[in-house]
Tab-separated table of C-alpha atoms in Angstrom:
chain	number	residue	atom	x	y	z
X	847	MET	CA	147.070	-7.418	251.984
X	848	LYS	CA	149.878	-8.104	249.583
X	849	ASN	CA	148.808	-11.714	249.314
X	850	THR	CA	145.329	-10.791	248.271
X	851	ILE	CA	146.533	-8.435	245.568
X	852	VAL	CA	148.820	-11.093	244.197
X	853	ILE	CA	146.082	-13.745	244.206
X	854	LEU	CA	143.694	-11.393	242.471
X	855	LEU	CA	146.316	-10.628	239.867
X	856	LEU	CA	147.054	-14.343	239.318
X	857	ALA	CA	143.336	-15.149	239.105
X	858	THR	CA	142.956	-12.535	236.366
X	859	ILE	CA	145.929	-13.868	234.391
X	860	GLY	CA	144.693	-17.440	234.845
X	861	TYR	CA	141.146	-16.593	233.771
X	862	TYR	CA	142.294	-14.947	230.560
X	863	LEU	CA	144.857	-17.594	229.750
X	864	GLY	CA	142.287	-20.307	230.348
X	865	SER	CA	139.615	-18.604	228.231
X	866	ILE	CA	142.122	-18.400	225.392
X	867	PHE	CA	143.182	-22.036	225.546
X	868	VAL	CA	139.702	-23.516	225.940
X	869	ASN	CA	138.915	-22.318	222.443
X	870	ILE	CA	142.072	-23.636	220.885
X	871	GLY	CA	141.371	-27.361	221.435
X	872	PHE	CA	143.991	-29.939	222.105
X	873	GLY	CA	145.453	-32.043	219.294
X	874	ASP	CA	143.251	-30.650	216.546
X	875	PRO	CA	144.829	-30.166	213.094
X	876	ARG	CA	145.292	-26.484	212.454
X	877	PHE	CA	147.280	-24.319	210.108
X	878	VAL	CA	146.381	-26.477	207.120
X	879	ASN	CA	148.691	-25.563	204.288
X	880	GLY	CA	150.555	-23.345	206.673
X	881	VAL	CA	154.203	-22.833	207.295
X	882	LYS	CA	154.434	-26.291	208.920
X	883	ASP	CA	153.546	-28.048	205.671
X	884	THR	CA	155.996	-25.903	203.683
X	885	TYR	CA	158.865	-26.833	206.095
X	886	LEU	CA	157.923	-30.507	206.028
X	887	ALA	CA	157.902	-30.519	202.263
X	888	LEU	CA	161.085	-28.550	201.888
X	889	THR	CA	163.076	-30.692	204.330
X	890	THR	CA	162.473	-33.853	202.297
X	891	SER	CA	162.595	-32.425	198.798
X	892	GLU	CA	165.245	-29.764	198.915
X	893	LEU	CA	167.403	-30.306	201.953
X	894	LYS	CA	167.236	-34.121	202.471
X	895	VAL	CA	167.359	-33.780	206.245
X	896	ALA	CA	165.390	-36.431	208.123
X	897	ASN	CA	164.861	-34.466	211.351
X	898	THR	CA	162.649	-31.507	210.609
X	899	VAL	CA	163.435	-29.786	213.896
X	900	THR	CA	167.118	-29.778	212.975
X	901	SER	CA	166.462	-28.300	209.527
X	902	ILE	CA	164.303	-25.553	211.080
X	903	VAL	CA	166.844	-24.712	213.791
X	904	VAL	CA	169.876	-24.759	211.571
X	905	ASN	CA	168.659	-23.803	208.091
X	906	PHE	CA	165.211	-22.182	207.882
X	907	ARG	CA	165.630	-20.237	211.079
X	908	GLY	CA	169.435	-20.410	211.284
X	909	PHE	CA	169.696	-16.669	211.992
X	910	ASP	CA	167.751	-17.228	215.262
X	911	THR	CA	170.287	-19.885	216.273
X	912	LEU	CA	173.165	-17.499	215.546
X	913	GLY	CA	171.503	-14.975	217.862
X	914	GLU	CA	170.939	-17.629	220.515
X	915	VAL	CA	174.546	-18.789	220.467
X	916	THR	CA	175.512	-15.141	220.804
X	917	VAL	CA	173.280	-14.819	223.834
X	918	LEU	CA	174.970	-17.906	225.381
X	919	PHE	CA	178.399	-16.383	224.720
X	920	LEU	CA	177.293	-13.126	226.354
X	921	ALA	CA	175.963	-15.003	229.383
X	922	ALA	CA	179.206	-16.871	229.841
X	923	THR	CA	181.169	-13.634	229.569
X	924	ALA	CA	178.902	-11.769	231.967
X	925	LEU	CA	179.213	-14.621	234.464
X	926	GLY	CA	182.983	-14.306	234.448
X	927	GLY	CA	182.682	-10.552	234.910
X	928	ILE	CA	180.171	-10.685	237.755
X	929	LEU	CA	182.085	-13.333	239.650
X	930	TYR	CA	185.422	-11.679	239.092
X	931	LYS	CA	188.079	-12.065	241.759
X	932	LYS	CA	191.731	-11.662	242.270
X	933	ARG	CA	194.025	-13.861	240.260
X	934	HIS	CA	195.584	-15.754	243.142
X	935	ALA	CA	192.156	-16.875	244.379
X	936	VAL	CA	191.395	-18.689	241.127
X	937	GLY	CA	192.024	-22.415	240.897
X	938	GLU	CA	191.598	-23.437	244.511
X	939	ARG	CA	188.240	-24.477	245.654
X	940	THR	CA	186.873	-25.525	249.022
X	941	VAL	CA	185.270	-28.928	249.342
X	942	LEU	CA	183.232	-29.987	252.326
X	943	PHE	CA	184.483	-33.523	252.073
X	944	PRO	CA	186.481	-35.325	249.287
X	945	ALA	CA	184.690	-37.671	246.993
X	946	SER	CA	185.017	-41.376	247.787
X	947	SER	CA	187.098	-43.718	245.692
X	948	ILE	CA	183.993	-45.363	244.259
X	949	VAL	CA	182.852	-42.016	242.869
X	950	LYS	CA	186.357	-41.261	241.580
X	951	SER	CA	186.943	-44.480	239.689
X	952	GLY	CA	183.298	-44.573	238.483
X	953	ALA	CA	183.621	-41.050	237.138
X	954	LYS	CA	186.862	-41.905	235.366
X	955	LEU	CA	185.236	-44.986	233.856
X	956	ILE	CA	182.064	-43.283	232.672
X	957	PHE	CA	183.503	-39.954	231.499
X	958	PRO	CA	184.680	-41.145	228.031
X	959	ALA	CA	181.320	-42.830	227.457
X	960	ILE	CA	179.412	-39.598	228.243
X	961	VAL	CA	181.647	-37.578	225.861
X	962	LEU	CA	181.218	-40.203	223.168
X	963	LEU	CA	177.442	-40.143	223.637
X	964	GLY	CA	177.430	-36.366	223.275
X	965	ALA	CA	179.509	-36.558	220.113
X	966	TYR	CA	177.182	-39.223	218.743
X	967	VAL	CA	174.138	-37.156	219.510
X	968	PHE	CA	175.420	-34.057	217.692
X	969	ILE	CA	176.965	-35.887	214.724
X	970	HIS	CA	173.606	-37.676	214.078
X	971	GLY	CA	171.589	-34.568	214.701
X	972	HIS	CA	170.096	-34.537	211.186
X	973	LEU	CA	169.061	-38.148	211.296
X	974	SER	CA	167.742	-38.853	214.763
X	975	PRO	CA	166.497	-36.788	217.728
X	976	GLY	CA	169.214	-34.646	219.132
X	977	GLY	CA	171.723	-32.160	217.794
X	978	GLY	CA	174.219	-29.570	218.745
X	979	PHE	CA	172.442	-28.194	221.779
X	980	GLN	CA	171.645	-31.605	223.277
X	981	GLY	CA	175.058	-33.095	222.547
X	982	GLY	CA	176.875	-30.044	223.856
X	983	THR	CA	174.918	-30.202	227.052
X	984	ILE	CA	175.628	-33.908	227.493
X	985	ILE	CA	179.372	-33.242	227.104
X	986	ALA	CA	179.145	-30.480	229.639
X	987	THR	CA	177.477	-32.826	232.142
X	988	GLY	CA	180.435	-35.196	231.615
X	989	PHE	CA	182.873	-32.406	232.560
X	990	LEU	CA	180.637	-31.577	235.464
X	991	LEU	CA	180.929	-35.153	236.754
X	992	MET	CA	184.740	-34.986	236.539
X	993	LEU	CA	184.783	-31.589	238.317
X	994	LEU	CA	182.632	-33.009	241.152
X	995	ALA	CA	184.726	-36.154	241.573
X	996	TYR	CA	188.223	-34.609	241.438
X	997	ASP	CA	189.008	-31.462	243.395
X	998	ASN	CA	192.024	-30.638	241.241
X	999	PHE	CA	190.528	-31.392	237.842
X	1000	SER	CA	191.013	-28.282	235.820
X	1001	VAL	CA	189.854	-27.124	232.375
X	1002	SER	CA	191.982	-24.634	230.521
X	1003	HIS	CA	190.018	-21.465	229.897
X	1004	ASN	CA	192.199	-20.678	226.938
X	1005	VAL	CA	191.372	-23.920	225.164
X	1006	LEU	CA	187.661	-23.378	225.883
X	1007	SER	CA	187.663	-19.861	224.501
X	1008	TYR	CA	189.617	-20.969	221.385
X	1009	ILE	CA	187.136	-23.767	220.652
X	1010	GLU	CA	184.264	-21.371	221.211
X	1011	SER	CA	185.661	-18.562	219.055
X	1012	PHE	CA	186.663	-20.859	216.167
X	1013	ALA	CA	183.260	-22.538	216.181
X	1014	GLY	CA	181.517	-19.152	216.074
X	1015	ILE	CA	183.787	-17.881	213.332
X	1016	PHE	CA	183.161	-20.949	211.194
X	1017	PHE	CA	179.417	-20.627	211.789
X	1018	VAL	CA	179.419	-17.082	210.459
X	1019	ALA	CA	181.795	-18.075	207.668
X	1020	PHE	CA	179.432	-20.802	206.454
X	1021	GLY	CA	176.552	-18.316	206.615
X	1022	ILE	CA	178.467	-15.758	204.519
X	1023	ALA	CA	179.572	-18.464	202.048
X	1024	GLY	CA	175.899	-19.299	201.627
X	1025	LEU	CA	175.191	-15.633	201.025
X	1026	MET	CA	177.816	-15.457	198.317
X	1027	ILE	CA	177.127	-18.704	196.554
X	1028	SER	CA	173.399	-19.326	196.931
X	1029	GLY	CA	172.080	-15.851	197.536
X	1030	SER	CA	170.950	-15.724	201.190
X	1031	PHE	CA	172.544	-16.047	204.610
X	1032	LEU	CA	173.076	-19.632	205.827
X	1033	GLU	CA	171.549	-21.126	202.650
X	1034	ASN	CA	172.788	-24.574	201.644
X	1035	PHE	CA	175.481	-24.623	198.977
X	1036	LEU	CA	176.900	-28.181	199.297
X	1037	PRO	CA	175.532	-31.306	197.565
X	1038	VAL	CA	172.656	-32.737	199.621
X	1039	GLY	CA	173.136	-36.478	198.992
X	1040	ASN	CA	170.576	-39.147	199.845
X	1041	MET	CA	167.977	-39.120	202.540
X	1042	ASN	CA	169.003	-40.822	205.848
X	1043	ASP	CA	172.691	-41.078	204.982
X	1044	LEU	CA	175.276	-39.829	207.431
X	1045	PHE	CA	176.731	-37.525	204.805
X	1046	SER	CA	173.591	-35.791	203.694
X	1047	GLY	CA	171.873	-32.495	204.216
X	1048	GLY	CA	174.606	-30.196	202.833
X	1049	VAL	CA	175.734	-27.639	205.419
X	1050	VAL	CA	173.220	-28.670	208.094
X	1051	PRO	CA	175.301	-31.358	209.899
X	1052	ILE	CA	178.517	-29.311	209.670
X	1053	ILE	CA	176.837	-26.250	211.276
X	1054	TYR	CA	175.129	-28.378	213.962
X	1055	ILE	CA	178.513	-29.961	214.838
X	1056	LEU	CA	180.050	-26.457	215.205
X	1057	VAL	CA	177.068	-25.464	217.391
X	1058	GLY	CA	177.744	-28.585	219.474
X	1059	PHE	CA	181.359	-27.662	220.091
X	1060	LYS	CA	180.386	-24.086	220.915
X	1061	VAL	CA	177.605	-24.998	223.369
X	1062	ALA	CA	179.825	-27.598	225.072
X	1063	ALA	CA	182.647	-25.118	225.551
X	1064	GLU	CA	180.352	-22.365	226.823
X	1065	LEU	CA	178.411	-24.525	229.283
X	1066	THR	CA	181.597	-26.100	230.610
X	1067	GLY	CA	183.028	-22.571	231.103
X	1068	VAL	CA	179.909	-21.523	232.975
X	1069	ILE	CA	180.015	-24.509	235.365
X	1070	TYR	CA	183.777	-24.114	235.899
X	1071	THR	CA	183.354	-20.399	236.763
X	1072	VAL	CA	180.526	-21.005	239.182
X	1073	LEU	CA	182.120	-24.033	240.827
X	1074	HIS	CA	185.343	-22.209	241.554
X	1075	GLU	CA	183.478	-19.418	243.275
X	1076	LYS	CA	184.170	-19.004	246.999
X	1077	ASP	CA	184.129	-16.271	249.595
E	470	MET	CA	134.852	-42.360	229.056
E	471	ASP	CA	134.873	-39.775	226.332
E	472	SER	CA	134.556	-36.971	228.873
E	473	LEU	CA	137.438	-38.387	230.862
E	474	TYR	CA	139.558	-38.390	227.731
E	475	LYS	CA	138.627	-34.776	227.108
E	476	MET	CA	139.335	-33.816	230.684
E	477	ILE	CA	142.856	-35.224	230.664
E	478	GLU	CA	143.510	-33.615	227.313
E	479	TYR	CA	142.567	-30.205	228.561
E	480	GLY	CA	144.457	-31.072	231.738
E	481	ILE	CA	147.713	-30.417	229.850
E	482	TYR	CA	146.718	-26.805	229.192
E	483	GLY	CA	145.400	-26.618	232.757
E	484	ALA	CA	148.616	-27.991	234.251
E	485	ALA	CA	150.801	-25.663	232.140
E	486	ILE	CA	148.725	-22.588	233.197
E	487	LEU	CA	148.712	-23.665	236.838
E	488	LEU	CA	152.544	-24.152	236.678
E	489	ILE	CA	152.867	-20.571	235.380
E	490	LEU	CA	150.589	-19.257	238.145
E	491	VAL	CA	152.351	-21.176	240.966
E	492	GLY	CA	155.724	-19.894	239.763
E	493	LEU	CA	154.491	-16.329	239.534
E	494	TYR	CA	153.043	-16.582	243.013
E	495	GLY	CA	156.399	-17.744	244.330
E	496	ALA	CA	158.282	-15.013	242.500
E	497	LEU	CA	155.922	-12.294	243.706
E	498	THR	CA	155.390	-13.114	247.366
E	499	LYS	CA	158.598	-14.805	248.567
E	500	LYS	CA	161.326	-12.760	250.222
E	501	SER	CA	164.366	-14.932	249.510
E	502	LEU	CA	166.274	-14.146	246.313
E	503	ILE	CA	166.900	-17.843	245.505
E	504	LYS	CA	163.187	-18.536	245.959
E	505	ILE	CA	162.428	-15.842	243.405
E	506	VAL	CA	164.761	-17.480	240.854
E	507	ILE	CA	163.152	-20.875	241.532
E	508	GLY	CA	159.772	-19.283	240.861
E	509	LEU	CA	160.964	-17.861	237.579
E	510	SER	CA	162.366	-21.187	236.485
E	511	ILE	CA	159.004	-22.839	237.248
E	512	VAL	CA	157.306	-20.205	235.025
E	513	ASP	CA	159.800	-21.133	232.321
E	514	ALA	CA	158.816	-24.853	232.535
E	515	GLY	CA	155.121	-23.944	232.299
E	516	ILE	CA	155.647	-21.813	229.237
E	517	HIS	CA	157.621	-24.596	227.533
E	518	LEU	CA	154.835	-27.099	228.232
E	519	LEU	CA	152.216	-24.678	226.885
E	520	LEU	CA	154.113	-24.023	223.650
E	521	VAL	CA	154.799	-27.695	223.003
E	522	SER	CA	151.188	-28.717	223.644
E	523	ILE	CA	149.922	-26.163	221.136
E	524	GLY	CA	151.833	-27.983	218.392
E	525	TYR	CA	150.493	-31.472	219.303
E	526	LEU	CA	148.439	-33.420	216.759
E	527	LYS	CA	146.149	-36.222	217.868
E	528	GLY	CA	147.732	-39.554	216.917
E	529	GLY	CA	150.700	-37.750	215.399
E	530	THR	CA	154.311	-38.878	215.185
E	531	ALA	CA	157.520	-37.024	215.812
E	532	PRO	CA	158.581	-34.871	212.816
E	533	ILE	CA	161.452	-37.187	211.789
E	534	PHE	CA	161.495	-38.916	208.381
E	535	SER	CA	163.033	-42.198	209.472
E	536	PRO	CA	163.257	-45.035	206.886
E	537	GLY	CA	159.772	-46.295	206.320
E	538	TYR	CA	158.091	-43.064	207.445
E	539	GLU	CA	158.863	-40.905	204.435
E	540	ASP	CA	155.193	-40.313	203.469
E	541	MET	CA	153.798	-39.457	206.941
E	542	ALA	CA	154.099	-35.769	206.564
E	543	ASP	CA	150.372	-35.053	207.198
E	544	LYS	CA	150.429	-37.048	210.431
E	545	MET	CA	153.404	-35.211	212.038
E	546	VAL	CA	153.196	-32.868	214.946
E	547	ASP	CA	154.065	-29.236	214.381
E	548	PRO	CA	157.885	-28.873	214.394
E	549	ILE	CA	158.019	-25.078	214.725
E	550	PRO	CA	157.057	-24.831	218.417
E	551	GLN	CA	159.568	-27.628	219.108
E	552	ALA	CA	162.358	-25.603	217.520
E	553	LEU	CA	161.285	-22.475	219.469
E	554	VAL	CA	161.191	-24.371	222.769
E	555	LEU	CA	164.540	-26.003	222.013
E	556	THR	CA	166.209	-22.580	221.839
E	557	ALA	CA	164.127	-21.257	224.774
E	558	ILE	CA	165.355	-23.957	227.177
E	559	VAL	CA	169.039	-23.242	226.457
E	560	ILE	CA	168.474	-19.441	226.808
E	561	GLY	CA	166.556	-20.087	230.041
E	562	PHE	CA	169.600	-21.915	231.490
E	563	ALA	CA	171.842	-18.947	230.568
E	564	VAL	CA	169.426	-16.502	232.180
E	565	THR	CA	169.210	-18.631	235.359
E	566	ALA	CA	173.018	-18.825	235.585
E	567	VAL	CA	173.412	-15.064	235.243
E	568	ALA	CA	170.650	-14.468	237.811
E	569	LEU	CA	172.212	-16.797	240.360
E	570	SER	CA	175.684	-15.229	239.912
E	571	LEU	CA	174.014	-11.875	240.673
E	572	VAL	CA	172.560	-13.493	243.794
E	573	ILE	CA	175.984	-14.643	244.902
E	574	ARG	CA	177.371	-11.170	244.288
E	575	LEU	CA	174.527	-9.520	246.319
E	576	TYR	CA	175.110	-11.941	249.161
E	577	ARG	CA	178.765	-11.019	249.262
E	578	HIS	CA	177.891	-7.357	249.589
E	579	HIS	CA	174.967	-7.488	252.025
E	580	ASP	CA	175.387	-10.854	253.814
E	581	THR	CA	171.753	-11.633	253.407
E	582	LEU	CA	169.329	-12.905	250.819
E	583	GLN	CA	166.199	-11.168	252.199
E	584	ILE	CA	165.105	-8.517	249.756
E	585	ASP	CA	163.625	-6.504	252.625
E	586	ASP	CA	167.096	-6.108	254.164
E	587	ILE	CA	168.814	-5.136	250.956
E	588	LYS	CA	167.862	-1.445	251.070
E	589	ASN	CA	169.829	-0.440	247.973
E	590	LEU	CA	167.455	-2.339	245.779
E	591	LYS	CA	164.890	0.441	246.301
E	592	TRP	CA	165.368	3.629	244.275
D	467	MET	CA	143.559	-45.948	228.722
D	468	ILE	CA	146.695	-46.749	230.689
D	469	TYR	CA	148.442	-44.087	228.655
D	470	LEU	CA	145.887	-41.500	229.722
D	471	ILE	CA	146.077	-42.480	233.387
D	472	LEU	CA	149.890	-42.309	233.229
D	473	PHE	CA	149.555	-38.880	231.712
D	474	ALA	CA	147.240	-37.633	234.470
D	475	VAL	CA	149.548	-39.022	237.151
D	476	LEU	CA	152.573	-37.345	235.616
D	477	LEU	CA	150.746	-33.956	235.412
D	478	LEU	CA	149.637	-34.236	239.033
D	479	LEU	CA	153.152	-35.168	240.146
D	480	MET	CA	154.540	-32.160	238.341
D	481	LEU	CA	152.040	-29.784	239.970
D	482	ALA	CA	152.697	-31.260	243.366
D	483	ALA	CA	156.433	-30.828	242.943
D	484	ALA	CA	155.905	-27.216	241.857
D	485	ILE	CA	153.776	-26.400	244.909
D	486	TYR	CA	156.304	-28.135	247.151
D	487	ALA	CA	159.165	-26.146	245.569
D	488	VAL	CA	157.378	-22.847	246.190
D	489	PHE	CA	156.272	-23.526	249.803
D	490	GLN	CA	159.238	-25.459	251.164
D	491	ARG	CA	161.379	-23.320	253.414
D	492	ASP	CA	164.543	-25.412	253.119
D	493	LEU	CA	165.995	-24.189	249.814
D	494	LEU	CA	167.932	-27.418	249.094
D	495	TYR	CA	164.737	-29.473	249.097
D	496	ALA	CA	163.026	-26.842	246.932
D	497	VAL	CA	165.808	-27.073	244.352
D	498	ILE	CA	165.547	-30.864	244.248
D	499	ALA	CA	161.793	-30.449	243.684
D	500	THR	CA	162.518	-28.198	240.640
D	501	GLY	CA	164.738	-30.936	239.331
D	502	VAL	CA	161.812	-33.390	239.704
D	503	ILE	CA	159.657	-30.912	237.689
D	504	SER	CA	162.154	-30.977	234.841
D	505	LEU	CA	162.446	-34.771	234.943
D	506	VAL	CA	158.676	-35.286	234.787
D	507	LEU	CA	158.427	-32.538	232.106
D	508	SER	CA	160.904	-34.354	229.891
D	509	VAL	CA	158.811	-37.556	230.121
D	510	ILE	CA	155.699	-35.504	229.196
D	511	PHE	CA	157.580	-33.984	226.225
D	512	TYR	CA	158.454	-37.488	225.063
D	513	MET	CA	154.789	-38.547	225.266
D	514	LEU	CA	153.845	-35.428	223.282
D	515	GLN	CA	156.071	-36.706	220.446
D	516	THR	CA	158.806	-34.129	220.847
D	517	PRO	CA	161.998	-36.197	221.485
D	518	ASP	CA	164.354	-33.304	220.706
D	519	VAL	CA	162.932	-31.098	223.404
D	520	ALA	CA	162.833	-33.998	225.828
D	521	LEU	CA	166.530	-34.603	225.409
D	522	THR	CA	167.353	-30.948	225.992
D	523	GLU	CA	165.101	-30.671	229.009
D	524	ALA	CA	166.535	-33.813	230.585
D	525	ALA	CA	170.116	-32.697	230.167
D	526	ILE	CA	169.701	-29.031	231.052
D	527	GLY	CA	166.828	-28.979	233.531
D	528	VAL	CA	167.794	-31.997	235.588
D	529	ALA	CA	171.605	-31.815	235.602
D	530	LEU	CA	172.890	-28.340	234.934
D	531	THR	CA	170.268	-26.048	236.434
D	532	THR	CA	170.088	-28.104	239.613
D	533	ILE	CA	173.816	-28.097	240.108
D	534	ILE	CA	174.074	-24.333	239.623
D	535	PHE	CA	171.299	-23.814	242.213
D	536	ILE	CA	173.078	-26.103	244.671
D	537	ILE	CA	176.392	-24.288	244.227
D	538	THR	CA	174.669	-21.027	244.900
D	539	ILE	CA	173.007	-22.408	248.035
D	540	ARG	CA	176.379	-23.646	249.231
D	541	ASN	CA	177.867	-20.225	248.750
D	542	THR	CA	175.039	-18.382	250.457
D	543	VAL	CA	172.402	-19.633	252.938
D	544	ARG	CA	170.343	-22.821	253.063
D	545	HIS	CA	167.161	-21.683	254.749
D	546	GLU	CA	164.724	-19.231	253.323
D	547	ASP	CA	164.233	-16.971	256.376
D	548	GLU	CA	167.852	-17.103	257.469
D	549	HIS	CA	169.319	-13.661	258.014
D	550	ASP	CA	172.801	-14.919	258.703
D	551	LYS	CA	173.616	-12.442	261.386
D	552	HIS	CA	176.823	-14.181	262.455
D	553	SER	CA	178.833	-13.505	259.353
D	554	ARG	CA	177.728	-9.848	259.391
D	555	GLU	CA	178.905	-9.390	262.989
D	556	LYS	CA	182.129	-11.065	262.118
D	557	LYS	CA	182.700	-8.663	259.293
D	558	ILE	CA	181.931	-5.572	261.360
D	559	GLN	CA	184.054	-6.615	264.364
D	560	PRO	CA	187.623	-6.311	263.034
């Protein structure tokens, strides 16, 4: 009975979604002279940022990114609150069996390379694919590898929260500086330089590096909290 | 040949919609809480694929002005859905993490993951 | 031509992994199947000329989401219909 109702519901949703997307057409040029062309023109002429996705995420729609980073911060805080436990239970975690020595030495060998790759990805976010979110996630996976390999590898929550808070404060500070100097929140106020240089794009690479630090700290905190959870 | 091409092209929309439907089916009919979260994350993946495929342009390139590609602006795929999906993926991870921590908390209280056995969920 | 066939194979693989993830009763296998969905999805994103999204999906969907699901399964139960009566009795007894 319940199954039939669900299948009928899904068939209705599928029919209407399908009838919408049959008319749209795959890969056709649409929105001629739309907001896409404006962004593509502005990113080369005004901002000198090679990666258009970066310039949209950080500059044209930077306020969205600020909200998103806030949501991440709230999620990390809520996770700590939901999985709250007594102080003496923190820091010890049960392992089914310890990692083998191959995993341990391999993790130690590969961990600096992973962190370096993450830093590269978010420093070059305005030139090549990648950016703060991707680089931060890659750094978090490096810490995840170390946490899996070593039972007693610990990350200081204080350091994580300092990194996170200072990155957030500087993000907002750059936004307010843009408001004061150029007239609107998060607008560029530094010299833009040449296209495809490392030091180009004004505030865009600086803000994306801050986002990278913030995302890395938050995701590492989330993983650390969940991993040290036990009955 | 041409019809095959067309079929595979529309297959992307079809696969994305089917992904959403399969995930919704799992979230609506399964009894285990972890299964419900898995279903919701499958719905997430389908929506991301749908949004990205709307912005695709036939024969287009990625919206990156690398050296030598400075005048390709009319051949680039739409960057706006990409930026939206980029943020949506990270938010989706945060939502999944909070949902799973709630699952752990519920298990500690009720010692079961079956939603039929957790009577306090009804109100 | 080969590009299109590869595309079709990837889409079918993704759908098969999704159906497997929903109908598999062992939750650990289901979680690995969702990881496969994310992996295939990142390749599809790359073929749709969106390298930024592909990087994000590969890092978050494959590594972080999977590991959080696995930790949850380790802290709770592994099978879908498991009621875990034993631990309840243990808690009531003393």
